[in-house]
Short mmCIF file of C-alpha atoms in Angstrom, two decimals:
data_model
loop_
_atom_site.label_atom_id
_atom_site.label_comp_id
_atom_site.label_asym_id
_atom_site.label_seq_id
_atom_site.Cartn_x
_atom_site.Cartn_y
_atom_site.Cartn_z
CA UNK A 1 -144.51 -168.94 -233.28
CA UNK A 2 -146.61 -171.48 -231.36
CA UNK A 3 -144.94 -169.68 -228.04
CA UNK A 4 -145.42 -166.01 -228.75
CA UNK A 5 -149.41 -167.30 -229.41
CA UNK A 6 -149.34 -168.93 -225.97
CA UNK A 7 -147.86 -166.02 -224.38
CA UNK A 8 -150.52 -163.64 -226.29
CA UNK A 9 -153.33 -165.94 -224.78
CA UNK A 10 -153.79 -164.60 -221.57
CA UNK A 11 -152.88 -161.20 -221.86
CA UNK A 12 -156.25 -160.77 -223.73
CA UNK A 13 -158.09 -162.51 -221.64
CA UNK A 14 -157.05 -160.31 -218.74
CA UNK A 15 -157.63 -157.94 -220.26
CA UNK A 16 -161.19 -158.77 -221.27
CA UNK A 17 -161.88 -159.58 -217.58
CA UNK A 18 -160.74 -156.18 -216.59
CA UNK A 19 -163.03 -154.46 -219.32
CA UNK A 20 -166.02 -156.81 -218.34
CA UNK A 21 -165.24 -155.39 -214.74
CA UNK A 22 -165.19 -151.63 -215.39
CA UNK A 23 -168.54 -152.40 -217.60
CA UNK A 24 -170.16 -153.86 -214.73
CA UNK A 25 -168.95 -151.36 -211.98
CA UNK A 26 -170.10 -148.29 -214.48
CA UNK A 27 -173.49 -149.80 -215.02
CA UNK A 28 -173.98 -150.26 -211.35
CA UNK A 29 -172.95 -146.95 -211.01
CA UNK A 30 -174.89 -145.33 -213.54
CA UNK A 31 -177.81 -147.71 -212.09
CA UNK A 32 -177.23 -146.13 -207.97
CA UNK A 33 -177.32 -142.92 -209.07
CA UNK A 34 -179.93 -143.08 -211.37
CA UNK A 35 -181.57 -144.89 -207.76
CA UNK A 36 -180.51 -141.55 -205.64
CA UNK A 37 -181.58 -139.20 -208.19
CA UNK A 38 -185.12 -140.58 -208.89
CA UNK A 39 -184.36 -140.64 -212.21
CA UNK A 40 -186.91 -143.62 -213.08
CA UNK A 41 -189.43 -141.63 -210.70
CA UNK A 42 -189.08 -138.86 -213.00
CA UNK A 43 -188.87 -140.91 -216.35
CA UNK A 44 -191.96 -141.91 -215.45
CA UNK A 45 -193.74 -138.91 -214.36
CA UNK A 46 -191.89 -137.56 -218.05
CA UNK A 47 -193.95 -140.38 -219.88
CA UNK A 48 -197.52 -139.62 -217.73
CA UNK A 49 -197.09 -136.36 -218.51
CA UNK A 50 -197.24 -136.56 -222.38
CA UNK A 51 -200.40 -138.00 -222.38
CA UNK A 52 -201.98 -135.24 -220.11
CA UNK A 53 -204.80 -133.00 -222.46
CA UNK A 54 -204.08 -129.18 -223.14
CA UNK A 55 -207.59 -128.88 -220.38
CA UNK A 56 -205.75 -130.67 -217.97
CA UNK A 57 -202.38 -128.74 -217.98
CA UNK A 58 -203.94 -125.71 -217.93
CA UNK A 59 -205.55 -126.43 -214.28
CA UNK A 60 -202.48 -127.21 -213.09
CA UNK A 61 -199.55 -124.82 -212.97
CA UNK A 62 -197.72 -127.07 -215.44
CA UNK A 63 -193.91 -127.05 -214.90
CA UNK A 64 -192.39 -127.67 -218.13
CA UNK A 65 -193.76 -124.42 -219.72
CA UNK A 66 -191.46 -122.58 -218.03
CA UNK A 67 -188.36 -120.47 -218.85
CA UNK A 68 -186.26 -118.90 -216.88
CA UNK A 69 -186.17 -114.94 -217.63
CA UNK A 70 -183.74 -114.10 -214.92
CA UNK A 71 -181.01 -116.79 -214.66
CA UNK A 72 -178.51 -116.84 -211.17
CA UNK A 73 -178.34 -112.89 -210.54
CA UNK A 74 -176.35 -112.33 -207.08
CA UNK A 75 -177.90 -110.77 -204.37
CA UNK A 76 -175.96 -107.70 -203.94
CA UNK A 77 -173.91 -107.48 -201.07
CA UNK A 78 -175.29 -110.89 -199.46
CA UNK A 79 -172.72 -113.66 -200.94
CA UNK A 80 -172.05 -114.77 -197.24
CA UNK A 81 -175.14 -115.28 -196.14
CA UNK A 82 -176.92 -117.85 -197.89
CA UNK A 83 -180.55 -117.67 -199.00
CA UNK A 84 -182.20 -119.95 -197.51
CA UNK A 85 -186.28 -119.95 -198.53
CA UNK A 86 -188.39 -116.93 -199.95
CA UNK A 87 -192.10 -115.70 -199.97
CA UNK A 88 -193.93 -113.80 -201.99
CA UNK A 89 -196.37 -110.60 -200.14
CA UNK A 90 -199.29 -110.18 -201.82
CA UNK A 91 -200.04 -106.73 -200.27
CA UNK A 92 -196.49 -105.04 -200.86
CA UNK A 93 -195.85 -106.94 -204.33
CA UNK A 94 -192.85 -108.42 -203.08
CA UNK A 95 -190.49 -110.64 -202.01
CA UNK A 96 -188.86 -111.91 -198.51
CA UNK A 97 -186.12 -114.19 -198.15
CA UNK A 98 -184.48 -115.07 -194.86
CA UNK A 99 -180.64 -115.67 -194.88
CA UNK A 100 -179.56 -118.55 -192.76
CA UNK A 101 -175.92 -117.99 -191.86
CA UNK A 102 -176.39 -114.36 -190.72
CA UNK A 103 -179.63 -114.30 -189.74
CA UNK A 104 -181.54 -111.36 -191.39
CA UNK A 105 -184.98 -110.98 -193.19
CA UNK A 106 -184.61 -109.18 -196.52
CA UNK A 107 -186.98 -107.47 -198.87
CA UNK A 108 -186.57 -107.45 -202.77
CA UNK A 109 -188.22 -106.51 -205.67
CA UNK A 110 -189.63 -109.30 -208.08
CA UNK A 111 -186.89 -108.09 -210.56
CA UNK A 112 -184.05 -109.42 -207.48
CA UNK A 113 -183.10 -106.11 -205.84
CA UNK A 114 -182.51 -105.62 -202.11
CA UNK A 115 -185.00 -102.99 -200.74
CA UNK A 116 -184.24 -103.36 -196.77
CA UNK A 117 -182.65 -106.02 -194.50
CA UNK A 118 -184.30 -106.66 -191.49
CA UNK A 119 -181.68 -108.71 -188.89
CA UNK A 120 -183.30 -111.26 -186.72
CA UNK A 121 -182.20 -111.27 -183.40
CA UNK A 122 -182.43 -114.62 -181.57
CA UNK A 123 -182.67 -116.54 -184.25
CA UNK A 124 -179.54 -119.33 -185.08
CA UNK A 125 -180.53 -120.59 -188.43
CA UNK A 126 -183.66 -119.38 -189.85
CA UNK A 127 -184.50 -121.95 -192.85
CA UNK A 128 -188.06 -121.86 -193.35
CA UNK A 129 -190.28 -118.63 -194.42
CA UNK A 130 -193.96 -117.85 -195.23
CA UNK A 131 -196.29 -114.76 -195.78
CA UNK A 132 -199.39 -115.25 -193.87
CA UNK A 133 -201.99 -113.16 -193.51
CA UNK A 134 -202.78 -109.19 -192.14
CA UNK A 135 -198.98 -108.50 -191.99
CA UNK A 136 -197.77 -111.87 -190.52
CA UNK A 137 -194.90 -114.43 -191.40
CA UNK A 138 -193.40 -117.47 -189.75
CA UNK A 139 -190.20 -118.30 -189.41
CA UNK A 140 -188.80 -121.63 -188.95
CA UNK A 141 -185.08 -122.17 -186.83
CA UNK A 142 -184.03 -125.34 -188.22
CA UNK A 143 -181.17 -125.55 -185.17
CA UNK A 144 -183.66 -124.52 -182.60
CA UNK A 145 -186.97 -126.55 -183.72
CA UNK A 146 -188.67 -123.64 -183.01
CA UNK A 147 -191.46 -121.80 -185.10
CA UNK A 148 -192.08 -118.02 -185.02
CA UNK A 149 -194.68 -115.86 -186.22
CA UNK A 150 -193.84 -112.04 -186.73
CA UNK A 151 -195.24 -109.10 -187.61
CA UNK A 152 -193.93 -107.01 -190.42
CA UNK A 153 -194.68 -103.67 -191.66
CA UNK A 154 -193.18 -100.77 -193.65
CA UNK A 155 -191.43 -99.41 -190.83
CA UNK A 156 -189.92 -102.86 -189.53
CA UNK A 157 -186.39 -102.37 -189.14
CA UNK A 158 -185.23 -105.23 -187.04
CA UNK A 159 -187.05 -108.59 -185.50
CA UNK A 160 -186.31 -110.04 -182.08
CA UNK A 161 -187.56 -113.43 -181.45
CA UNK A 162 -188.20 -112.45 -177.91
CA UNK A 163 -191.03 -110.38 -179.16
CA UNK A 164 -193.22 -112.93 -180.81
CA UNK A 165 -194.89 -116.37 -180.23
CA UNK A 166 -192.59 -119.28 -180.71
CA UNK A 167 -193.91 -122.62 -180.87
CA UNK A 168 -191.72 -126.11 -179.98
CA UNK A 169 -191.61 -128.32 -183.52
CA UNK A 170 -190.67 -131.14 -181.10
CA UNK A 171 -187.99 -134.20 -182.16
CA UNK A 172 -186.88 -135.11 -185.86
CA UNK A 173 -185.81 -138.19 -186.62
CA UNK A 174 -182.23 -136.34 -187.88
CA UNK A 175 -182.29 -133.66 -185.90
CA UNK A 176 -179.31 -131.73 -188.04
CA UNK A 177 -181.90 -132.31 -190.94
CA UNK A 178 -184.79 -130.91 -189.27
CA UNK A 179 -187.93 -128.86 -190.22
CA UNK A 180 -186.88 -126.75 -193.23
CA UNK A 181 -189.73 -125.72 -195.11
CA UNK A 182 -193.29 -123.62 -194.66
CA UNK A 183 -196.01 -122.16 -196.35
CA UNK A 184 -199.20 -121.04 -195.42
CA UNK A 185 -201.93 -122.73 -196.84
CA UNK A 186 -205.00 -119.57 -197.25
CA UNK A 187 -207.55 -122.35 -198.68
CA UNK A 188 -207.41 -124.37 -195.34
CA UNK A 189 -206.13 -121.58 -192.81
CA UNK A 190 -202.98 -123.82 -191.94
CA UNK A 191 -199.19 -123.56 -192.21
CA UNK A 192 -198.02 -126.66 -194.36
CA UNK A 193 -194.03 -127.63 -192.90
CA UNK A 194 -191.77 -129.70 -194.50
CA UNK A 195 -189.06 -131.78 -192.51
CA UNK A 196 -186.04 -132.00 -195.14
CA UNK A 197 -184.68 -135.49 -194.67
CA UNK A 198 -186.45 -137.98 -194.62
CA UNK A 199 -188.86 -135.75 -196.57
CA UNK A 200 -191.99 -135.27 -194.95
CA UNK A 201 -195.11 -133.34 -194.45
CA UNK A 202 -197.38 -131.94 -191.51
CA UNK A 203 -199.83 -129.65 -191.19
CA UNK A 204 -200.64 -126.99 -188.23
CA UNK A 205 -204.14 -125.45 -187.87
CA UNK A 206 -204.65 -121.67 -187.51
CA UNK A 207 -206.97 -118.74 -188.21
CA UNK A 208 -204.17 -116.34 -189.75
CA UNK A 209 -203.23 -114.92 -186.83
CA UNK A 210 -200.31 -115.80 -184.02
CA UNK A 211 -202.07 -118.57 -182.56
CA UNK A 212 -202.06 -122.21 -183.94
CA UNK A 213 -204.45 -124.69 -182.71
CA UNK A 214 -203.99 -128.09 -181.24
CA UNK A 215 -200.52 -129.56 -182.49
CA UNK A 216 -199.48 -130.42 -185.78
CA UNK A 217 -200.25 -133.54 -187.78
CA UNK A 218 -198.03 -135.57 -190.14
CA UNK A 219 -199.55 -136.22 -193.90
CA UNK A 220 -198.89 -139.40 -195.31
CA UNK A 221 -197.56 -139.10 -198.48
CA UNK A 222 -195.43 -141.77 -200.97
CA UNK A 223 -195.05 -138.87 -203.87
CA UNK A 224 -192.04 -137.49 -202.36
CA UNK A 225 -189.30 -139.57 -204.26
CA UNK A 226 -186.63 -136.91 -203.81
CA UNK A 227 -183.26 -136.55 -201.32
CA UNK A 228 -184.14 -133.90 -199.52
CA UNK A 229 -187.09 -131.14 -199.33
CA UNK A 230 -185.69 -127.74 -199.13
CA UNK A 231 -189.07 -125.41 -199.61
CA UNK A 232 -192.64 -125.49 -200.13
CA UNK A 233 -194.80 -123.45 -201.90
CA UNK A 234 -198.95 -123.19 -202.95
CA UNK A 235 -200.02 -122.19 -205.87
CA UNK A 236 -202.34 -119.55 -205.30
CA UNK A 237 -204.46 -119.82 -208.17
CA UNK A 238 -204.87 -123.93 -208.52
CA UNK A 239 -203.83 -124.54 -204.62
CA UNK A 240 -201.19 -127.19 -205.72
CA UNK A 241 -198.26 -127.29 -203.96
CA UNK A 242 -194.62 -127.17 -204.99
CA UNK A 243 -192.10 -129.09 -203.48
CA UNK A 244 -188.14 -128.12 -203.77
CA UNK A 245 -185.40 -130.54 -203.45
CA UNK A 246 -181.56 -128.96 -203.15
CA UNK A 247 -180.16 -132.44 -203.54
CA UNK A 248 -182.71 -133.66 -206.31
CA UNK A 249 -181.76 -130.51 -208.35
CA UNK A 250 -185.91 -130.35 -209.26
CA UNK A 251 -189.16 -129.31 -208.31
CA UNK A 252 -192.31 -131.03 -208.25
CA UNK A 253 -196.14 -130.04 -208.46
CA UNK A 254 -198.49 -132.07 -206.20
CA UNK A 255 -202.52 -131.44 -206.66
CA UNK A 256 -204.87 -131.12 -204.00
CA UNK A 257 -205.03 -135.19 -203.10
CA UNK A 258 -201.14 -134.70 -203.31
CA UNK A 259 -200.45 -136.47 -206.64
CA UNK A 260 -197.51 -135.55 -208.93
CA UNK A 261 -198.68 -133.26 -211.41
CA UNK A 262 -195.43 -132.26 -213.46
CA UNK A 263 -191.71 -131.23 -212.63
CA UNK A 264 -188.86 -129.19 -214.00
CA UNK A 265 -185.46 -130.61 -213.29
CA UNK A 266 -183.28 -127.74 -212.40
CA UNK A 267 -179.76 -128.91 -214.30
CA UNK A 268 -178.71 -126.93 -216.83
CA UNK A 269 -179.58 -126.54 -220.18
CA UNK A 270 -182.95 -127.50 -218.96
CA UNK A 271 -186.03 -124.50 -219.01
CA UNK A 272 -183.45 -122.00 -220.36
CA UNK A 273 -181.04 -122.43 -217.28
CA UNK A 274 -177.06 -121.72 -218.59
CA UNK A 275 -175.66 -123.92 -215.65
CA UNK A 276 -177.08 -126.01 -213.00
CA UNK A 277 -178.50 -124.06 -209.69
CA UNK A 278 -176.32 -124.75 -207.33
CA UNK A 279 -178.25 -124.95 -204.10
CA UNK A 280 -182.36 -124.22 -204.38
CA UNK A 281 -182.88 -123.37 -200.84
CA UNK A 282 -186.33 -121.55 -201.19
CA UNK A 283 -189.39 -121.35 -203.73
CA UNK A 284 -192.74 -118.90 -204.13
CA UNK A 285 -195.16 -117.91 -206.96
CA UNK A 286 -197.16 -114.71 -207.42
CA UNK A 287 -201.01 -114.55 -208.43
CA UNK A 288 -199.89 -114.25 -212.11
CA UNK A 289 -198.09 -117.27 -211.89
CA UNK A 290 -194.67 -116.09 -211.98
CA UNK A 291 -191.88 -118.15 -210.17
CA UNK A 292 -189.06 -117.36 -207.98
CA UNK A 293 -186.03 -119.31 -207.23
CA UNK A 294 -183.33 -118.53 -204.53
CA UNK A 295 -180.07 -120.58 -203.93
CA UNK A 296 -177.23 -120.73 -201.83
CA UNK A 297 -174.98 -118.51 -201.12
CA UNK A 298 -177.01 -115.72 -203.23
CA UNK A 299 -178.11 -116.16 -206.12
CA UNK A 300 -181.46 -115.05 -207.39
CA UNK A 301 -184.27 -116.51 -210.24
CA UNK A 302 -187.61 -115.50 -211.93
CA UNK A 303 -189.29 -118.05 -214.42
CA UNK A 304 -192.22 -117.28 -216.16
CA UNK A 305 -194.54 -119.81 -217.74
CA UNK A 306 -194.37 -119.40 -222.19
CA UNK A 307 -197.17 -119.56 -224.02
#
């Protein structure tokens, strides 16, 4: 009897060393991931934001009163091509999107449907679009560094890069993670870029049309506690901006001195999403407020803010 309890002893304790082990590996774990994800960022954003007043949230665009209306719809016909950023045209009441693995500009409705493509010739991977002013876009290449601003009209069938100005982003510090994002900012006539990783943001001075003055300028900013940035959008209405993160699975609103304002976490379950999106490669909001989602390879989103 005395034996067998001897024998007993140290299988236990084994095995309560091996349990203490897997506790401490899940916890550190659970802990790095929580770390990648930003998830104490955003805890405490969560908390900030509950003791914001009913004024305040409506001056902002306000993130987490919105619901998702139309929830991953495929862009027909484009499954390998992957979205990769979209802007909304005030003039035309639509939307743009450029596709990144077959270069091509496409036009849709703000219901998801493809009205025209457009294929850009010259371009290797177009990640980066805006709607400017009088008829004008800019694209960004992500593999070339380059920026392009086009002109688009009714009748545009097909873009050549050849027949626009193209400006030089210059070096990145990963060049395979390069300038990704773009949006023209009307307020301050300049086009706001976004490099993806590290995440980071410059500005470029111009009067709306093909011409940018002087050279851009990097914004220091420590409110961008994401992975990567995939897009960039401003609010028309309030001018704050909205910053996308693929990797983060969420989007943030910055106001104007480029202070988190609110979020929505793009998991599932989450704003009336059935499943996670996948890949949010591009972001844009109409003059009502209404919010549009594309990810990779195709898939298509509309939120609109409840009341």
């Amino acid at each position: 009897m005395s034996s067998q309890t001897q024998l007993k002893t140290p299988r236990r304790s084994r095995f309560a060393l091996r349990w203490y082990v897997w506790l401490l590996l899940t916890l550190a774990a659970a802990y790095a991931l929580a770390f990648a994800m930003h998830w104490d960022d955003r805890g405490v954003l969560w908390v900030l934001e509950r003791f914001e007043s009913k004024a305040e949230q409506k001056e902002s665009i306000w993130l987490p009163d919105y619901h998702v209306v139309i929830d991953a719809k495929p862009l027909p016909g484009m499954e390998k091509d992957e979205a990769s950023d979209l802007s909304y045209n005030p003039q035309s009441k639509t939307l743009f999107s450029v596709m990144g693995k077959n270069p091509f500009l496409v036009e849709l409705s703000l219901q998801g449907e493809a009205l025209r493509k457009m294929p850009l010739v010259g371009w290797s991977n177009p990640e980066g679009l805006t709607v400017m002013e009088n008829g004008l876009m800019a694209i960004v290449d992500e593999r070339q560094h380059t920026l392009s601003i086009v002109k688009v009209d009714a009748n545009t069938r097909e873009l050549n890069i050849a027949d626009f100005p193209k400006y030089d982003l210059g070096p990145s510090k990963d060049q395979n993670k390069a300038f990704e994002a773009i949006t023209w900012d009307a307020r301050n006539q300049q086009l706001l870029l976004g490099e993806e990783r590290p995440p980071a943001l410059f500005t470029w001075k111009s009067d709306g049309s093909q011409t940018l003055k002087g050279d851009k300028q990097k914004l220091t900013s420590d409110e961008l506690d994401i992975r990567n940035l995939s897009a960039l959008e401003i609010d028309p209405r309030t001018g704050h901006l909205l910053v996308l993160s693929a990797d983060s699975h969420l989007l943030l609103e910055l106001d104007e001195n480029g202070e988190q304002v609110s979020f929505m976490t793009l998991l599932g379950n989450f704003n009336g999403l059935k499943d996670t999106i996948p890949r949010a490669e591009g972001v844009t909001m109409d003059e009502a407020g209404t919010l549009y989602i594309v990810s990779e390879p195709n898939l298509f989103y509309r939120f609109e803010k409840q009341q």
